[in-house]
Amino acid sequence: RLAHRNGRLPPTMTVTLGYPLRLVVPGSVGIRNVKWVGEITTSDVEAVGPWQRGIAYKGFSPNVKSFEGVDVEKVLSMHEMPVQSAIVSPISGTKVAVEDKDANETVTVAGWAWSGGGRGIVRVDVSTDGGKTWNTAELGEGKDQNPSRAWAWTFWELELPVPSDALAKGGMEICCRATDASYCVQVRALTATIAASIILVVVASVTLVASDATVDSTIDANPAGPKITTTATYLTATALPCHALAGKPREDMEHPWSE
C-alpha cells in the first residue's frame, strides 16, 4: 500500500512519518515500510543496499563468529517478524506489597503480543521460574482479529500467583512468551541461544515487600524494559532525500494509514 496521510484529525503526515508518500506493508519488518517514496521499480534481483543485502536484517547460526568467507548477500533477508510479546506492567524495578507470604497472593501482569505475516495470537504464557513452569494469560483486545490477517497487537493480562519463596528472596523475575496462529512459539527457555537479529526474551524484575513496609511507587531511573533485538520478483521503493528529521519514531504505529 502507498499512504499519503494517516488517520489523525485532521488527516496529515509529517516528514518524520514519511511525507509526502510512504509504503505500508502490514505484517512485515519495519524496514520494508519505506518512507519518502520517490520511485518504485520491479526487478528480478534484490535491491542493492545495506538493508537488503547487508547483515542488518538477516539471521545467522550462533556458531558464526566472523563474516570472513561468508557470502552475506546470498542469505535470505528478513521480511516477516517472528512471534513476540512484551510485559508493560509491572515495569521492571517496581516494588509490590505482599500481604502474607503464606497467602495466595497474586500480581497483575499485563502486556501485548504480536506476530509477523498477519498471524494472530492464540496464547500467551507467563513464568516466574525462568521458564520451567508457566501460567496462561487471558487475551484481551485484538484476540478477535482474523487469525491470518491480524495486523495489530493482542493485549493480555494475568493475575500471576506469587511463588511462596518470592518474599523471602526479595523479589521475582517475570517472563512471557507468545504462541501465534501457526503455533510458532516464542523462545522456550531463557537459556536458549538466539541467533543475531532474531527476537527476544522479555523479563521484568519485581521487588516484593511486606504490606506493612513503606512501598516506594517510583521505579528505577533506567528500568530494564522489553528488550527487542532485530533480527523471485522484487519490488524496490527508493526514498527521496530527507532533511531535518525530528520527532518520535513510535508515532509510526499510532494511527491507521490512508491509501
Coordinates of C-alpha atoms in Angstrom, one line a residue:
R1 CA 0.0 0.0 0.0
L2 CA 1.0 3.6 -0.6
A3 CA 0.0 6.1 2.1
H4 CA -0.2 9.9 1.8
R5 CA -1.8 10.6 5.2
N6 CA -2.8 8.9 8.4
G7 CA -6.0 8.6 10.4
R8 CA -5.5 11.7 12.6
L9 CA -8.0 14.6 12.6
P10 CA -7.2 16.5 10.6
P11 CA -5.6 13.8 8.4
T12 CA -1.9 14.6 8.0
M13 CA 1.5 13.1 7.5
T14 CA 4.7 14.7 8.9
V15 CA 8.1 14.4 7.4
T16 CA 9.0 12.1 10.3
L17 CA 6.3 9.7 9.3
G18 CA 7.3 9.6 5.6
Y19 CA 5.8 12.7 4.0
P20 CA 4.9 13.0 1.1
L21 CA 4.5 9.3 0.4
R22 CA 5.4 6.1 2.1
L23 CA 4.8 2.3 1.8
V24 CA 2.8 0.4 4.4
V25 CA 3.4 -3.3 4.4
P26 CA 1.3 -4.9 7.1
G27 CA 3.0 -7.9 8.9
S28 CA 6.5 -7.1 7.6
V29 CA 9.6 -5.9 9.3
G30 CA 9.5 -2.1 9.7
I31 CA 12.4 -1.5 7.3
R32 CA 10.2 -2.7 4.4
N33 CA 7.7 0.2 5.1
V34 CA 9.8 2.6 3.2
K35 CA 9.3 6.3 3.9
W36 CA 9.7 9.3 1.5
V37 CA 9.0 7.2 -1.6
G38 CA 10.2 8.8 -4.8
E39 CA 10.3 5.8 -7.2
I40 CA 9.1 2.2 -7.4
T41 CA 10.6 -0.3 -9.8
T42 CA 10.3 -4.1 -10.2
S43 CA 13.3 -6.3 -10.7
D44 CA 14.3 -10.0 -10.8
V45 CA 17.1 -9.3 -8.3
E46 CA 17.1 -7.9 -4.8
A47 CA 17.8 -4.2 -4.4
V48 CA 21.4 -3.2 -3.8
G49 CA 21.8 -1.7 -0.4
P50 CA 22.7 -2.5 3.2
W51 CA 19.1 -3.1 4.3
Q52 CA 18.5 -5.8 1.7
R53 CA 21.9 -7.3 1.0
G54 CA 23.8 -6.5 4.3
I55 CA 23.7 -8.2 7.6
A56 CA 21.2 -5.8 9.3
Y57 CA 18.0 -7.9 8.6
K58 CA 19.4 -11.4 8.3
G59 CA 19.8 -14.3 10.8
F60 CA 22.9 -16.5 11.2
S61 CA 23.8 -19.6 13.1
P62 CA 25.1 -18.9 16.7
N63 CA 28.4 -20.6 15.7
V64 CA 29.1 -17.8 13.2
K65 CA 31.8 -15.7 14.9
S66 CA 33.1 -13.9 11.8
F67 CA 31.7 -13.0 8.4
E68 CA 35.0 -13.7 6.8
G69 CA 34.3 -16.1 3.9
V70 CA 30.5 -15.7 4.3
D71 CA 28.6 -14.5 1.3
V72 CA 26.1 -12.4 3.2
E73 CA 24.2 -11.4 0.0
K74 CA 23.1 -15.0 -0.5
V75 CA 21.4 -15.2 2.9
L76 CA 17.7 -14.6 2.7
S77 CA 16.6 -11.2 4.1
M78 CA 14.1 -11.0 6.8
H79 CA 10.6 -9.9 5.8
E80 CA 8.2 -11.3 8.4
M81 CA 8.9 -10.9 12.0
P82 CA 8.8 -13.8 14.4
V83 CA 6.3 -14.1 17.2
Q84 CA 7.0 -11.9 20.1
S85 CA 5.5 -10.4 23.3
A86 CA 6.3 -7.9 26.0
I87 CA 5.4 -7.1 29.6
V88 CA 4.3 -3.5 30.1
S89 CA 3.1 -3.8 33.7
P90 CA 4.6 -4.1 36.2
I91 CA 7.6 -2.1 34.9
S92 CA 10.9 -3.7 35.8
G93 CA 12.1 -2.3 39.1
T94 CA 8.6 -1.8 40.6
K95 CA 8.0 -2.6 44.3
V96 CA 4.9 -4.5 45.0
A97 CA 3.3 -5.0 48.5
V98 CA 2.5 -8.6 49.6
E99 CA 0.0 -9.2 52.4
D100 CA 1.2 -12.5 53.7
K101 CA 4.0 -14.8 52.5
D102 CA 1.7 -17.8 53.3
A103 CA -1.4 -16.4 51.5
N104 CA -2.3 -17.0 47.9
E105 CA -1.0 -13.6 46.7
T106 CA -1.2 -12.5 43.0
V107 CA 0.4 -9.7 41.0
T108 CA -1.4 -8.3 38.0
V109 CA 0.8 -8.7 34.9
A110 CA -0.2 -7.2 31.5
G111 CA 1.4 -6.8 28.1
W112 CA 1.0 -7.2 24.4
A113 CA 1.8 -9.9 21.8
W114 CA 2.2 -9.8 18.0
S115 CA 3.5 -12.0 15.1
G116 CA 4.6 -11.2 11.6
G117 CA 2.7 -12.1 8.4
G118 CA -0.6 -11.3 9.9
R119 CA -0.6 -14.4 12.2
G120 CA -2.9 -14.0 15.2
I121 CA -2.0 -14.7 18.8
V122 CA -3.6 -17.8 20.3
R123 CA -1.9 -17.9 23.7
V124 CA 0.5 -16.0 26.0
D125 CA 2.2 -17.8 28.9
V126 CA 3.9 -16.2 31.9
S127 CA 6.6 -17.7 34.1
T128 CA 8.3 -16.7 37.4
D129 CA 10.9 -19.5 37.4
G130 CA 12.9 -18.9 34.2
G131 CA 10.5 -20.9 32.0
K132 CA 10.3 -24.1 34.0
T133 CA 6.6 -23.7 34.6
W134 CA 4.0 -21.4 33.0
N135 CA 0.7 -19.7 33.7
T136 CA -1.6 -18.8 30.8
A137 CA -2.8 -15.2 30.5
E138 CA -6.2 -14.1 29.3
L139 CA -6.2 -12.5 25.9
G140 CA -8.0 -9.1 25.5
E141 CA -8.3 -6.5 22.8
G142 CA -7.0 -7.8 19.5
K143 CA -7.9 -11.5 20.1
D144 CA -10.9 -11.4 17.7
Q145 CA -8.8 -10.4 14.7
N146 CA -8.8 -12.7 11.6
P147 CA -6.1 -15.2 12.6
S148 CA -4.5 -14.8 9.2
R149 CA -4.9 -11.0 9.0
A150 CA -4.0 -9.9 12.5
W151 CA -2.0 -6.7 11.9
A152 CA -2.5 -5.2 15.4
W153 CA -1.2 -6.1 18.8
T154 CA -3.2 -8.5 21.0
F155 CA -3.3 -7.4 24.6
W156 CA -3.1 -9.8 27.5
E157 CA -3.5 -9.8 31.3
L158 CA -2.9 -12.3 34.1
E159 CA -3.3 -12.4 37.9
L160 CA 0.0 -14.1 38.4
P161 CA 0.4 -16.3 41.6
V162 CA 3.4 -15.1 43.7
P163 CA 5.7 -18.0 44.4
S164 CA 5.8 -18.9 48.1
D165 CA 9.5 -18.1 48.4
A166 CA 9.4 -14.9 46.5
L167 CA 9.1 -12.6 49.5
A168 CA 11.9 -14.3 51.3
K169 CA 14.1 -13.8 48.2
G170 CA 13.0 -10.2 48.0
G171 CA 11.5 -10.4 44.5
M172 CA 10.9 -12.4 41.4
E173 CA 11.6 -12.2 37.7
I174 CA 8.6 -12.5 35.3
C175 CA 9.0 -13.5 31.7
C176 CA 6.4 -14.1 29.0
R177 CA 6.2 -16.0 25.7
A178 CA 3.5 -15.9 23.0
T179 CA 2.2 -18.6 20.5
D180 CA 0.8 -17.5 17.2
A181 CA -1.8 -19.0 14.9
S182 CA 0.7 -21.1 13.1
Y183 CA 1.7 -22.5 16.6
C184 CA 5.1 -20.9 16.3
V185 CA 6.3 -20.3 19.9
Q186 CA 8.5 -17.6 21.2
V187 CA 11.8 -18.7 22.6
R188 CA 11.0 -21.5 25.1
A189 CA 13.8 -21.0 27.6
L190 CA 15.7 -18.1 29.0
T191 CA 18.9 -20.0 28.5
A192 CA 18.3 -20.6 24.8
T193 CA 20.8 -19.3 22.3
I194 CA 19.2 -17.0 19.8
A195 CA 20.9 -16.1 16.5
A196 CA 21.7 -12.4 16.0
S197 CA 18.8 -10.4 14.5
I198 CA 16.1 -12.7 15.9
I199 CA 13.6 -11.8 18.7
L200 CA 13.7 -11.8 22.1
V201 CA 13.2 -12.6 25.8
V202 CA 11.3 -10.1 27.9
V203 CA 11.9 -10.1 31.6
A204 CA 10.5 -7.8 34.3
S205 CA 12.2 -7.8 37.7
V206 CA 9.8 -7.1 40.6
T207 CA 10.8 -6.3 44.2
L208 CA 8.3 -7.7 46.8
V209 CA 7.9 -6.1 50.2
A210 CA 5.7 -6.9 53.2
S211 CA 2.4 -4.9 53.2
D212 CA 3.3 -3.1 56.4
A213 CA 6.5 -1.8 54.8
T214 CA 6.7 1.6 53.0
V215 CA 6.2 1.0 49.3
D216 CA 8.2 3.2 47.0
S217 CA 6.0 3.7 44.0
T218 CA 8.9 5.0 41.9
I219 CA 10.9 2.9 39.6
D220 CA 14.5 2.7 38.6
A221 CA 15.8 5.7 36.7
N222 CA 16.6 3.4 33.8
P223 CA 14.3 0.4 34.2
A224 CA 15.0 -2.7 32.1
G225 CA 12.0 -2.7 29.8
P226 CA 11.3 -5.1 26.9
K227 CA 14.5 -6.0 25.1
I228 CA 13.9 -6.4 21.4
T229 CA 16.8 -7.1 19.1
T230 CA 16.1 -7.1 15.5
T231 CA 16.8 -9.7 13.5
A232 CA 11.6 -14.1 -7.5
T233 CA 10.4 -10.7 -8.4
Y234 CA 11.5 -7.9 -6.1
L235 CA 9.7 -4.6 -5.6
T236 CA 12.1 -1.7 -4.8
A237 CA 11.0 1.6 -3.4
T238 CA 13.5 4.4 -3.5
A239 CA 13.3 7.0 -0.8
L240 CA 13.5 10.7 -1.5
P241 CA 16.3 12.7 0.2
C242 CA 15.1 13.9 3.6
H243 CA 16.5 16.6 5.8
A244 CA 16.0 17.8 9.4
L245 CA 14.1 14.7 10.7
A246 CA 12.7 15.1 14.1
G247 CA 10.0 13.5 16.4
K248 CA 9.2 10.2 18.0
P249 CA 9.8 7.2 15.8
R250 CA 6.9 5.3 17.5
E251 CA 4.4 7.7 16.0
D252 CA 4.5 5.4 13.1
M253 CA 2.3 2.9 14.9
E254 CA -0.3 5.2 16.5
H255 CA -2.8 5.6 13.6
P256 CA -4.1 3.8 10.6
W257 CA -3.0 5.0 7.2
S258 CA -5.0 6.2 4.2
E259 CA -4.2 4.7 0.9

